[in-house]
PDB file of C-alpha atoms (C1' of nucleotides) in Angstrom:
ATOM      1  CA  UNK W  96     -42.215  36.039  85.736  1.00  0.00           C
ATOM      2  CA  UNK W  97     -38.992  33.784  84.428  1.00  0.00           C
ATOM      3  CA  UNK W  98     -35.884  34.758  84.634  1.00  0.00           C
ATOM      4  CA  UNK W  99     -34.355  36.331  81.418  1.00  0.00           C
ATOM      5  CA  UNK W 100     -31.124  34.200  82.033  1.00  0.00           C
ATOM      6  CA  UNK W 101     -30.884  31.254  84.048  1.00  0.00           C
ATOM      7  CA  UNK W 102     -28.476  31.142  87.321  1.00  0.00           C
ATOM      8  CA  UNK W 103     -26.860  27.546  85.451  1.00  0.00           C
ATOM      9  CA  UNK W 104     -25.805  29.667  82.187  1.00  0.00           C
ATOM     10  CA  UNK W 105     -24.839  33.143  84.057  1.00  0.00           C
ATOM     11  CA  UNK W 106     -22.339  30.271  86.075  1.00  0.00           C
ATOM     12  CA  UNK W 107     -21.026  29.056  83.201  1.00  0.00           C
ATOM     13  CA  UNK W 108     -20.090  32.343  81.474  1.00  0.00           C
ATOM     14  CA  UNK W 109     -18.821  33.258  84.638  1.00  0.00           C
ATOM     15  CA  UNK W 110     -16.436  30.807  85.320  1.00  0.00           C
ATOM     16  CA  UNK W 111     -15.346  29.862  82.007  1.00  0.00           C
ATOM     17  CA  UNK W 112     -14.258  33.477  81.983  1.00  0.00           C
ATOM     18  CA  UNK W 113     -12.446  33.415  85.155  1.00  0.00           C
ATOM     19  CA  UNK W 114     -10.993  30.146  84.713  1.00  0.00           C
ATOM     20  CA  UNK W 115      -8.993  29.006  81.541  1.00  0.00           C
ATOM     21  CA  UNK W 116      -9.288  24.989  82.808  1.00  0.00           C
ATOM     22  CA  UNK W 117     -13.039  25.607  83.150  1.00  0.00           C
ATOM     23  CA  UNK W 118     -13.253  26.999  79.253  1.00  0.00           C
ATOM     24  CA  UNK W 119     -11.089  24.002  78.494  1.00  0.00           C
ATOM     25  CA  UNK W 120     -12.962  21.434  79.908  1.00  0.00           C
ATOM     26  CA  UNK W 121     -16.703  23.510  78.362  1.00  0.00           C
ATOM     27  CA  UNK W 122     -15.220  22.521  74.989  1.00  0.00           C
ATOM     28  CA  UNK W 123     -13.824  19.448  74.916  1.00  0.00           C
ATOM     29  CA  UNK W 124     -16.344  17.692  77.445  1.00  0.00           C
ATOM     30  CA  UNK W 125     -19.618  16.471  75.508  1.00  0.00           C
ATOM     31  CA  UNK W 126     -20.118  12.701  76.114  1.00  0.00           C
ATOM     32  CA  UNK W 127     -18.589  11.848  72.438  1.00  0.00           C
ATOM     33  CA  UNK W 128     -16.491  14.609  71.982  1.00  0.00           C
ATOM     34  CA  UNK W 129     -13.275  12.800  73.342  1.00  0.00           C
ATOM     35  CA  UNK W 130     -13.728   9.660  71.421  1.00  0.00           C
ATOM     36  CA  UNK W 131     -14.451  12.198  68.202  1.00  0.00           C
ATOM     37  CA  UNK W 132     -11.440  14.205  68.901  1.00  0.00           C
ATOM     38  CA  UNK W 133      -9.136  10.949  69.408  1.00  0.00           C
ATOM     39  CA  UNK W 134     -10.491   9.815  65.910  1.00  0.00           C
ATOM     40  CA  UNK W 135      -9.198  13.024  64.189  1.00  0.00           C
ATOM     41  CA  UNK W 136      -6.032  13.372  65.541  1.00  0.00           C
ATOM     42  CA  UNK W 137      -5.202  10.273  63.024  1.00  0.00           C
ATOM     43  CA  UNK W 138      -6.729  12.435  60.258  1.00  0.00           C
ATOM     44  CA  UNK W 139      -9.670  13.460  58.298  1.00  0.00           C
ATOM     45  CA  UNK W 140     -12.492  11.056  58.736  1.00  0.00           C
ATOM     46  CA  UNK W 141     -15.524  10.561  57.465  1.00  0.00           C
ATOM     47  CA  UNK W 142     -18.643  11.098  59.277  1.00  0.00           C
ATOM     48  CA  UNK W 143     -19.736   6.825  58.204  1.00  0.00           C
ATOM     49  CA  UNK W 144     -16.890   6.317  59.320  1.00  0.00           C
ATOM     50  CA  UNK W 145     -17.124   7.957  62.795  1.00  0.00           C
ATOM     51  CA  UNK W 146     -20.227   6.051  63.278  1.00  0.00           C
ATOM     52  CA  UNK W 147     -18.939   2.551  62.838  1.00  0.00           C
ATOM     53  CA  UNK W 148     -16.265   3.501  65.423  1.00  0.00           C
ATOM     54  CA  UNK W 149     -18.905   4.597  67.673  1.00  0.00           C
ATOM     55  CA  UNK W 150     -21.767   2.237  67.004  1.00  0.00           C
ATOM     56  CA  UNK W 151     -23.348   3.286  70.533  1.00  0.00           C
ATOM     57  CA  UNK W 152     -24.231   7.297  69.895  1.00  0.00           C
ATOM     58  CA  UNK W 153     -26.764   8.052  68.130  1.00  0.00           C
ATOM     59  CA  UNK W 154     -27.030   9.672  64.835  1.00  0.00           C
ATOM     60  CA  UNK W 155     -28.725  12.979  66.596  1.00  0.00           C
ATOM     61  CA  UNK W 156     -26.483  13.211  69.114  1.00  0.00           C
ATOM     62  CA  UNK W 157     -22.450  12.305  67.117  1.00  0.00           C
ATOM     63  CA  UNK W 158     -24.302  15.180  64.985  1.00  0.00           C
ATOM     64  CA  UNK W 159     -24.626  17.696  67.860  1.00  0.00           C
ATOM     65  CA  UNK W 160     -21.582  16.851  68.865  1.00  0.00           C
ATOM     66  CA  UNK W 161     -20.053  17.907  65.858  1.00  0.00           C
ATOM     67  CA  UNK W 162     -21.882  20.838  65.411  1.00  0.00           C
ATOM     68  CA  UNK W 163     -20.388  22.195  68.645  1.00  0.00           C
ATOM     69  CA  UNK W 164     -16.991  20.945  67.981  1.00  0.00           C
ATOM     70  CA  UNK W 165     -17.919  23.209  64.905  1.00  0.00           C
ATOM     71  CA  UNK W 166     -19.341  25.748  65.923  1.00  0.00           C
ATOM     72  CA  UNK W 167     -16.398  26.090  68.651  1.00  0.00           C
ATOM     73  CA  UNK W 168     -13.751  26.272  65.876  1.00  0.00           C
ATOM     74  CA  UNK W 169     -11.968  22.847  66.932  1.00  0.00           C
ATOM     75  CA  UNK W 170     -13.388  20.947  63.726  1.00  0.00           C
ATOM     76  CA  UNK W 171     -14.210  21.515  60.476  1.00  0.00           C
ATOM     77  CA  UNK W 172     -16.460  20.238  57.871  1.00  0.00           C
ATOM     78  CA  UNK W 173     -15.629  19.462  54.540  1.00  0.00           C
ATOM     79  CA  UNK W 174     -18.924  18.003  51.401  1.00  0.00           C
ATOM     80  CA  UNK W 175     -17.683  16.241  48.857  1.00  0.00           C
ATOM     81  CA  UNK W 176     -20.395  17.086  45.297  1.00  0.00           C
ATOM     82  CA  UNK W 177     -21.018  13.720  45.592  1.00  0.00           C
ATOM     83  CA  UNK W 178     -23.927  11.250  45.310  1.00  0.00           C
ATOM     84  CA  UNK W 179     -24.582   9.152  47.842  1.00  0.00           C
ATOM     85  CA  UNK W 180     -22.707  12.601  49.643  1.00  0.00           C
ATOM     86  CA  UNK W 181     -19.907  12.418  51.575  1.00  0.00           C
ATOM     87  CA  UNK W 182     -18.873  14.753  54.483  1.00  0.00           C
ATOM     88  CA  UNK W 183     -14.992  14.552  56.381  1.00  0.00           C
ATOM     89  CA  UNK W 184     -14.715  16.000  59.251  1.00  0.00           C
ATOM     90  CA  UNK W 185     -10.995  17.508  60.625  1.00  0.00           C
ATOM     91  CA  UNK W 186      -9.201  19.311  63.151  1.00  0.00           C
ATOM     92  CA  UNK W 187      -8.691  22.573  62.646  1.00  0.00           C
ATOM     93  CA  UNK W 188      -5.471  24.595  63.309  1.00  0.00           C
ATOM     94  CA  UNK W 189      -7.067  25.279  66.967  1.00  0.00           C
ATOM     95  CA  UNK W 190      -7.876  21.685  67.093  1.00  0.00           C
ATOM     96  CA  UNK W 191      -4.268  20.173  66.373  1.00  0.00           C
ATOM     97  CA  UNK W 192      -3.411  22.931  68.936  1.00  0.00           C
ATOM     98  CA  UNK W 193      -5.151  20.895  71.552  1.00  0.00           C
ATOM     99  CA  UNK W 194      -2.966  17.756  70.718  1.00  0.00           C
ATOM    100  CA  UNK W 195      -0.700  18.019  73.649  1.00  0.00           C
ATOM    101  CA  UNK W 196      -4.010  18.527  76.270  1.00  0.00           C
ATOM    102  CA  UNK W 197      -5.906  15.554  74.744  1.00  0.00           C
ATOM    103  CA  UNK W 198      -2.571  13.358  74.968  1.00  0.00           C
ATOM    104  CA  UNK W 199      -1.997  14.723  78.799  1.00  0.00           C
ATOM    105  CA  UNK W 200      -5.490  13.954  79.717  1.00  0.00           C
ATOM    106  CA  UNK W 201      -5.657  10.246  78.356  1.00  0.00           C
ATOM    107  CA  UNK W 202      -1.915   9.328  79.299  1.00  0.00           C
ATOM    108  CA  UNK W 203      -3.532  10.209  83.198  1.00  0.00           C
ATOM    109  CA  UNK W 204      -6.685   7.903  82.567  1.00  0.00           C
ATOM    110  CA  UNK W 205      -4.594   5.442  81.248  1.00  0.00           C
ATOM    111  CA  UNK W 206      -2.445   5.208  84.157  1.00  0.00           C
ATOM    112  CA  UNK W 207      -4.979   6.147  86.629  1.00  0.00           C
ATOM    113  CA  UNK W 208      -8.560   4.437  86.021  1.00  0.00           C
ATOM    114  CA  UNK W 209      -9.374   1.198  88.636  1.00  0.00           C
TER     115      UNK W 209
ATOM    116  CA  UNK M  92     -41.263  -1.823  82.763  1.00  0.00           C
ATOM    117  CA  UNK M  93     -38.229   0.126  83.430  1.00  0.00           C
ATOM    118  CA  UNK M  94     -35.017  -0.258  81.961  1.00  0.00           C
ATOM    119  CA  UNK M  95     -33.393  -1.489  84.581  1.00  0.00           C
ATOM    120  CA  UNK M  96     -30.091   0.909  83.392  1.00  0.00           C
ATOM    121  CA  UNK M  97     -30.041   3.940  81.417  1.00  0.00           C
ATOM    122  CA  UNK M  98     -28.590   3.851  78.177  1.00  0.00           C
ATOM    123  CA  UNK M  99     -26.894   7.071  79.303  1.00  0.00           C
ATOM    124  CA  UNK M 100     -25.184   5.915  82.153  1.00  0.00           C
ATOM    125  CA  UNK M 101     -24.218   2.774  80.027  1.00  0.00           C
ATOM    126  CA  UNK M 102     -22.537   4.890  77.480  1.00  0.00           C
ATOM    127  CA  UNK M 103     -20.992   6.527  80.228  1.00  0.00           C
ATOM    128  CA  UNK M 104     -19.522   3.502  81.396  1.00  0.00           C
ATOM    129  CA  UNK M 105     -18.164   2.143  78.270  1.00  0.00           C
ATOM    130  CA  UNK M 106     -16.506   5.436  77.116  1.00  0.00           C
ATOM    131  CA  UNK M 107     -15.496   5.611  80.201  1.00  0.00           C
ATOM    132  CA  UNK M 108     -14.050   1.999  80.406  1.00  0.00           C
ATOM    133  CA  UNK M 109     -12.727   2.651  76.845  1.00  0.00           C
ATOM    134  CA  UNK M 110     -11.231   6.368  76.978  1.00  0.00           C
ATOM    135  CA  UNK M 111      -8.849   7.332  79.387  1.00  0.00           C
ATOM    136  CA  UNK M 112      -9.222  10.771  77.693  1.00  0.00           C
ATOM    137  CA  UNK M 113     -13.190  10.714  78.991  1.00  0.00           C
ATOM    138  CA  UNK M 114     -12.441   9.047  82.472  1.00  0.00           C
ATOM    139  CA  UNK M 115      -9.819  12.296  83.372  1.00  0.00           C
ATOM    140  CA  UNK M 116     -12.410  14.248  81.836  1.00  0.00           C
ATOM    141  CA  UNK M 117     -15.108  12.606  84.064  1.00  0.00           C
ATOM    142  CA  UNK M 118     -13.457  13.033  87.195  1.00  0.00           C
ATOM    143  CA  UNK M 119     -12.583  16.820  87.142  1.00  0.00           C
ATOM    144  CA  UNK M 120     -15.500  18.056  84.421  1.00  0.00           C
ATOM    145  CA  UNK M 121     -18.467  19.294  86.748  1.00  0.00           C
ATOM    146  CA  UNK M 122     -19.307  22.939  86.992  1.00  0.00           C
ATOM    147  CA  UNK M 123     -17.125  24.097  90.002  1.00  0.00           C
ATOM    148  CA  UNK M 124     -14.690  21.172  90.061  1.00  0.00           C
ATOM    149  CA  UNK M 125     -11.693  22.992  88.243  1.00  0.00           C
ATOM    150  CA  UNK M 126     -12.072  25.933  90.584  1.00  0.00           C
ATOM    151  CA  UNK M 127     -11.827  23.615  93.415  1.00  0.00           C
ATOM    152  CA  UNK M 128      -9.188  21.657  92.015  1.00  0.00           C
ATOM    153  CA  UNK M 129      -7.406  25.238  91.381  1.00  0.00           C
ATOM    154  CA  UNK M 130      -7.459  26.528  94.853  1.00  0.00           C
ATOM    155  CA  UNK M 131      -6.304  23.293  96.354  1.00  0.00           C
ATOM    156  CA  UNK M 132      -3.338  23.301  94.431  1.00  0.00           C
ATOM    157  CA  UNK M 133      -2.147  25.999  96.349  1.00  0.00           C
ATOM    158  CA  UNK M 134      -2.894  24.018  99.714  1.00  0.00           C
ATOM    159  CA  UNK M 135      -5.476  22.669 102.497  1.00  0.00           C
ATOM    160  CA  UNK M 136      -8.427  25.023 102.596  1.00  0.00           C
ATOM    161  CA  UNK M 137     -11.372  25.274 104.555  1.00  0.00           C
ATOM    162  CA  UNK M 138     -14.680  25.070 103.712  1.00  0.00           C
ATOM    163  CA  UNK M 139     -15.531  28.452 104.230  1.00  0.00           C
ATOM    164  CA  UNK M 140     -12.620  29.632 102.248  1.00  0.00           C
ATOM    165  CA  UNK M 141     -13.608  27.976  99.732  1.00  0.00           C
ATOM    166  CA  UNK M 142     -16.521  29.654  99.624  1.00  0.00           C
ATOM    167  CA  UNK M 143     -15.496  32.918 100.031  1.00  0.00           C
ATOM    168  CA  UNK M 144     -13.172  32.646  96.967  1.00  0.00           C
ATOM    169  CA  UNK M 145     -16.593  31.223  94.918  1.00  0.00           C
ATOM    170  CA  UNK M 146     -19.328  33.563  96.409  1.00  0.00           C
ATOM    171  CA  UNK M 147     -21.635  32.333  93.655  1.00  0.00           C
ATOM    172  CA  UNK M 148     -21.762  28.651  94.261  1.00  0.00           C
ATOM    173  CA  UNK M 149     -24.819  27.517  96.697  1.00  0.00           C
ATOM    174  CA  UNK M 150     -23.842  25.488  99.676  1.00  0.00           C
ATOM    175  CA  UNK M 151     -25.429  22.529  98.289  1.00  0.00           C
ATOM    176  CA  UNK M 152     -23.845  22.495  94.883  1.00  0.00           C
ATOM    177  CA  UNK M 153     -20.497  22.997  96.683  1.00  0.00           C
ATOM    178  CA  UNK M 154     -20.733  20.223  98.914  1.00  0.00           C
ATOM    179  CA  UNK M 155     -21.890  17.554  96.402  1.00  0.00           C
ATOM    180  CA  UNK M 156     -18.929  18.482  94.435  1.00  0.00           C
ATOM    181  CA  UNK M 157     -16.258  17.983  96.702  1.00  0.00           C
ATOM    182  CA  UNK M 158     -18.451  14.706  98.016  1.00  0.00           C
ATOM    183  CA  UNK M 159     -17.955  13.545  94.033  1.00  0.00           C
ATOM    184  CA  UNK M 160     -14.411  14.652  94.213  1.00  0.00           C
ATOM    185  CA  UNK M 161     -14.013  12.860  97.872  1.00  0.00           C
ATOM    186  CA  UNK M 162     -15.335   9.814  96.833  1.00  0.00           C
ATOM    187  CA  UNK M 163     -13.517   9.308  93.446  1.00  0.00           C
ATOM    188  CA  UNK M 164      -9.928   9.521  95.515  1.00  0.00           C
ATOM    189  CA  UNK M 165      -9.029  13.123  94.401  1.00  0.00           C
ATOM    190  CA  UNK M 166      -9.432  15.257  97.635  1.00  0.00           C
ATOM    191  CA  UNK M 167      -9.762  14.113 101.106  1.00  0.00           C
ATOM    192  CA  UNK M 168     -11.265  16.112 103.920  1.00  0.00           C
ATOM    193  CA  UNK M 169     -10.308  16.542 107.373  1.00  0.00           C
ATOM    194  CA  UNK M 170     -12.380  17.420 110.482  1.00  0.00           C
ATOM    195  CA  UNK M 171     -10.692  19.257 113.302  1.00  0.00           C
ATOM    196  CA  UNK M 172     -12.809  18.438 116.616  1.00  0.00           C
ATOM    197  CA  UNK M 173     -13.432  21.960 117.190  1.00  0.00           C
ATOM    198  CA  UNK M 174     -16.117  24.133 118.169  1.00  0.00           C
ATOM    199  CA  UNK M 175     -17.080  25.753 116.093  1.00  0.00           C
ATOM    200  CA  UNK M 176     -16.405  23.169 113.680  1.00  0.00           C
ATOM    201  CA  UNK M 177     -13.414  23.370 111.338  1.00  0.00           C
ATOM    202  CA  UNK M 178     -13.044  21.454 108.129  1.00  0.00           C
ATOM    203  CA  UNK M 179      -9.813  21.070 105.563  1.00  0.00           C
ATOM    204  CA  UNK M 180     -10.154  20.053 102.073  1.00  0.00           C
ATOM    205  CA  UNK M 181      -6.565  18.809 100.434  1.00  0.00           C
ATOM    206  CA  UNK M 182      -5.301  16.920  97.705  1.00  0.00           C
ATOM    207  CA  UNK M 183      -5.147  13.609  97.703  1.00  0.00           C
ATOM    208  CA  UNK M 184      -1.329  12.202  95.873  1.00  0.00           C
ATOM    209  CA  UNK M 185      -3.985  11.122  92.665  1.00  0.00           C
ATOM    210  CA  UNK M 186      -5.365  14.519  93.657  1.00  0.00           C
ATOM    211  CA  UNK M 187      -1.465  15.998  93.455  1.00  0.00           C
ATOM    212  CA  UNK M 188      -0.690  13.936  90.223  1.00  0.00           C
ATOM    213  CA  UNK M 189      -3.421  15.536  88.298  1.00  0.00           C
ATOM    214  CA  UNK M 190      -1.516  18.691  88.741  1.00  0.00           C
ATOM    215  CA  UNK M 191      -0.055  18.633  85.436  1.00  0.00           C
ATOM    216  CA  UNK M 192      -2.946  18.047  83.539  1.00  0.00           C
ATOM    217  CA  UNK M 193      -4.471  20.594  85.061  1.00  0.00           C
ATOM    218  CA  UNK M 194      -1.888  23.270  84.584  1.00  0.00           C
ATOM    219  CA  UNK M 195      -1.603  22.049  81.194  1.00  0.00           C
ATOM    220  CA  UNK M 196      -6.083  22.550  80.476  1.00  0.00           C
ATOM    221  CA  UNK M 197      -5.235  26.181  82.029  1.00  0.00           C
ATOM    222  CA  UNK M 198      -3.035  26.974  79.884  1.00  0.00           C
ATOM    223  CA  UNK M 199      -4.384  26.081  76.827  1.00  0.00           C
ATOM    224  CA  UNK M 200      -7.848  27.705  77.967  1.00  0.00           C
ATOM    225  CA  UNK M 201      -5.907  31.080  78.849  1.00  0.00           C
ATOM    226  CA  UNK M 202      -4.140  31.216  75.470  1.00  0.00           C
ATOM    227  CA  UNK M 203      -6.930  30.278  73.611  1.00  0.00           C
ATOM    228  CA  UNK M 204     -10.151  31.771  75.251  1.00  0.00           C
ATOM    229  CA  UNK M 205     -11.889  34.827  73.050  1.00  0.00           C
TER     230      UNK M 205
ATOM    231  C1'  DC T 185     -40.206   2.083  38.798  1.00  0.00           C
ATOM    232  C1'  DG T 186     -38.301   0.817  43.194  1.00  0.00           C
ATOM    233  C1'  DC T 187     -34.593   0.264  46.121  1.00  0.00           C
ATOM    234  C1'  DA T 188     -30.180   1.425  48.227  1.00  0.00           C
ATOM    235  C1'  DT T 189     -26.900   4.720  50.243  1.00  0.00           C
ATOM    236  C1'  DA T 190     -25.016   8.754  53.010  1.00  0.00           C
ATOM    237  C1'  DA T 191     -25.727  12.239  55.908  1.00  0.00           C
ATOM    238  C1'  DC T 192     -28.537  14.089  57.972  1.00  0.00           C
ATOM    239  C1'  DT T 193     -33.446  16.415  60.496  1.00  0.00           C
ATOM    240  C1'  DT T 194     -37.709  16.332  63.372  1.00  0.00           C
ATOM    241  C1'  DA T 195     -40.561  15.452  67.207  1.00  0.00           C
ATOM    242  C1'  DC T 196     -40.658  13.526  71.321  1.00  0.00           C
ATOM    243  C1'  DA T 197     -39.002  11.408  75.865  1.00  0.00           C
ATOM    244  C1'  DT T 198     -35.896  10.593  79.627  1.00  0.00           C
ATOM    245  C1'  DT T 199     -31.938  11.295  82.648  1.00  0.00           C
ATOM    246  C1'  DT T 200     -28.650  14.003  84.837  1.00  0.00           C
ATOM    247  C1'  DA T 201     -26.761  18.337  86.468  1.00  0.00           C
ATOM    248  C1'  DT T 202     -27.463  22.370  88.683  1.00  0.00           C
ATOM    249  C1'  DG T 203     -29.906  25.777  91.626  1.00  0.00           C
ATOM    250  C1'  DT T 204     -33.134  27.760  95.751  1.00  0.00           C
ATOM    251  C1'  DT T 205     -34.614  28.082 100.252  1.00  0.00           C
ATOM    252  C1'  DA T 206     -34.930  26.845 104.668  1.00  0.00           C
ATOM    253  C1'  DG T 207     -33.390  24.344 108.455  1.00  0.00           C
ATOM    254  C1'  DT T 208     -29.953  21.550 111.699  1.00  0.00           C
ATOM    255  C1'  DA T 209     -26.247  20.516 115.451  1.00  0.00           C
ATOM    256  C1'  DC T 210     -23.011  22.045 118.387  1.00  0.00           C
ATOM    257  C1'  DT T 211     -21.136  25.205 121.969  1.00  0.00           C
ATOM    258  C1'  DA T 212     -18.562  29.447 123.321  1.00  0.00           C
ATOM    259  C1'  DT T 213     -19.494  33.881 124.371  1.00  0.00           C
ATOM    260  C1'  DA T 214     -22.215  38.170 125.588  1.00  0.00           C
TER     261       DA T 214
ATOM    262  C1'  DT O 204     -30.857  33.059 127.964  1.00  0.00           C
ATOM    263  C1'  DA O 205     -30.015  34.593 123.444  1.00  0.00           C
ATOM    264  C1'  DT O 206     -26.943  34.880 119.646  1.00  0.00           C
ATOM    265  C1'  DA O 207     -23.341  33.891 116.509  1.00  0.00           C
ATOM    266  C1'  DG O 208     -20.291  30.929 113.825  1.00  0.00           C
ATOM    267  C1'  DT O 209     -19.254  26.644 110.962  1.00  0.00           C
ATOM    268  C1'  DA O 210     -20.307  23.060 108.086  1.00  0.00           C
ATOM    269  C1'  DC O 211     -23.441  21.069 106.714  1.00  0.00           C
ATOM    270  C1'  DT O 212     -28.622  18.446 105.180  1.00  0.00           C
ATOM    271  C1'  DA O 213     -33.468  18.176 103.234  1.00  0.00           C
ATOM    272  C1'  DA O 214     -37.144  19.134 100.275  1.00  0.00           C
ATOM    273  C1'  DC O 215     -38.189  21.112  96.329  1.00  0.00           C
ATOM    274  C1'  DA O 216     -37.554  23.149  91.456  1.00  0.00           C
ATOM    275  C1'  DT O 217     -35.450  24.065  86.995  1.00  0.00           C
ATOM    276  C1'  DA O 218     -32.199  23.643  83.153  1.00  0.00           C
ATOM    277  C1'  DA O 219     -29.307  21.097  80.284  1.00  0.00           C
ATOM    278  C1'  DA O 220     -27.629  16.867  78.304  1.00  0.00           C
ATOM    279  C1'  DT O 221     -28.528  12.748  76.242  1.00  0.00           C
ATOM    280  C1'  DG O 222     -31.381   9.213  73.942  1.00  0.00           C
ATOM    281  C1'  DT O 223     -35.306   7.020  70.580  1.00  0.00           C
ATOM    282  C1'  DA O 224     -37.621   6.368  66.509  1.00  0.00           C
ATOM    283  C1'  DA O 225     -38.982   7.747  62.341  1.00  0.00           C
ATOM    284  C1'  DG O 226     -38.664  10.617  58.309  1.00  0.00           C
ATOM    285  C1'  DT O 227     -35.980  13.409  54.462  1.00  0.00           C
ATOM    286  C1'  DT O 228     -33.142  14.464  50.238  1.00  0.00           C
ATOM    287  C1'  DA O 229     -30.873  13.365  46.195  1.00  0.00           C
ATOM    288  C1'  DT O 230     -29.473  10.179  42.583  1.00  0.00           C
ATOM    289  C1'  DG O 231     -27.366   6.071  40.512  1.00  0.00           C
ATOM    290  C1'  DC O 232     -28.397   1.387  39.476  1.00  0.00           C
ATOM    291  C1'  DG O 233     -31.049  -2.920  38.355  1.00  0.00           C
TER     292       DG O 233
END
DNA sequence: CGCATAACTTACATTTATGTTAGTACTATA
DNA sequence: TATAGTACTAACATAAATGTAAGTTATGCG
């Protein structure tokens, strides 16, 4: 018989409750999300747009990255009644909150990567 | 035939390469990282304080996460030539001049966390 | 009609991260 | 001689993240 809930998940719910820097880091640490999140701190963008800025991800995958950005409250998603449609993505109020944690964390690449 | 790379670890790279933001995020992101990271703030520890403080971490999983840590310049470990052994974990200075940052994620994540 | 466009979704496949269990080396001490 | 303590390693197993390729919807335009 399986295990109702895996050890991996019960760890994570664990320790992002234990540990603020470990919720943090749950949110803002997909592959894309940084590189989505740097995007919309200059503004509302659309999602085109987000993919010729990223021409490596995948459409599946800039899209799941969104949704949890979503989903998380950090972004939001605006459709435009338009044909062909057109979607903008934004920070949220939480989002633009995060500002000063996304600047922190790429002035220290910046100054710190080989 | 192979691909002689993933496409996953070369996305990696070039965010990585591109994204200070992603790098810092890299380097401190895995699952027990930021409680390792936390607790060495405060000072050298053992190993087997360290796991005391994280009862729910396996041996393995602990190891190979100070081993990434080790090896990407942020902790350093010490052996004592003692029997039975004794082993110190400590910040490296990059280790030291992360503290900000990660103050900074902890805060956010303590303010912000449901 | 047939094609183009934007923003997706679906089904499938692979890679990476994380976890489990048991065992090891060394020696002081009982 | 047997046991305990410390810091691991090895072999195996599972879960989660990421990637690929093709299809979908809706409509304006030639």
């Amino acid at each position: 018989m399986r295990k109702s809930s895996s050890t991996n998940l019960e760890n994570e719910l664990l320790i992002n409750g234990n540990c603020g820097m470990a919720y943090t880091l749950d949110l803002i640490g997909g592959r894309w999300k940084p590189s989505i999140l740097y995007k919309l701190l200059k503004g509302s963008t659309r999602y085109s747009q987000l993919r010729k800025t990223m021409p490596a991800v995948s459409e599946r995958i800039l899209i799941l990255q969104l949704r949890e950005l979503e989903s998380d409250g950090v972004i939001s998603r605006t459709v435009f009644p338009e044909v062909p449609p057109r979607v903008e993505y934004q920070l949220t109020d939480l989002g633009k909150s995060l500002e000063p944690v996304l600047r922190v964390l790429s002035d220290w690449g910046d100054a710190n990567r080989v």
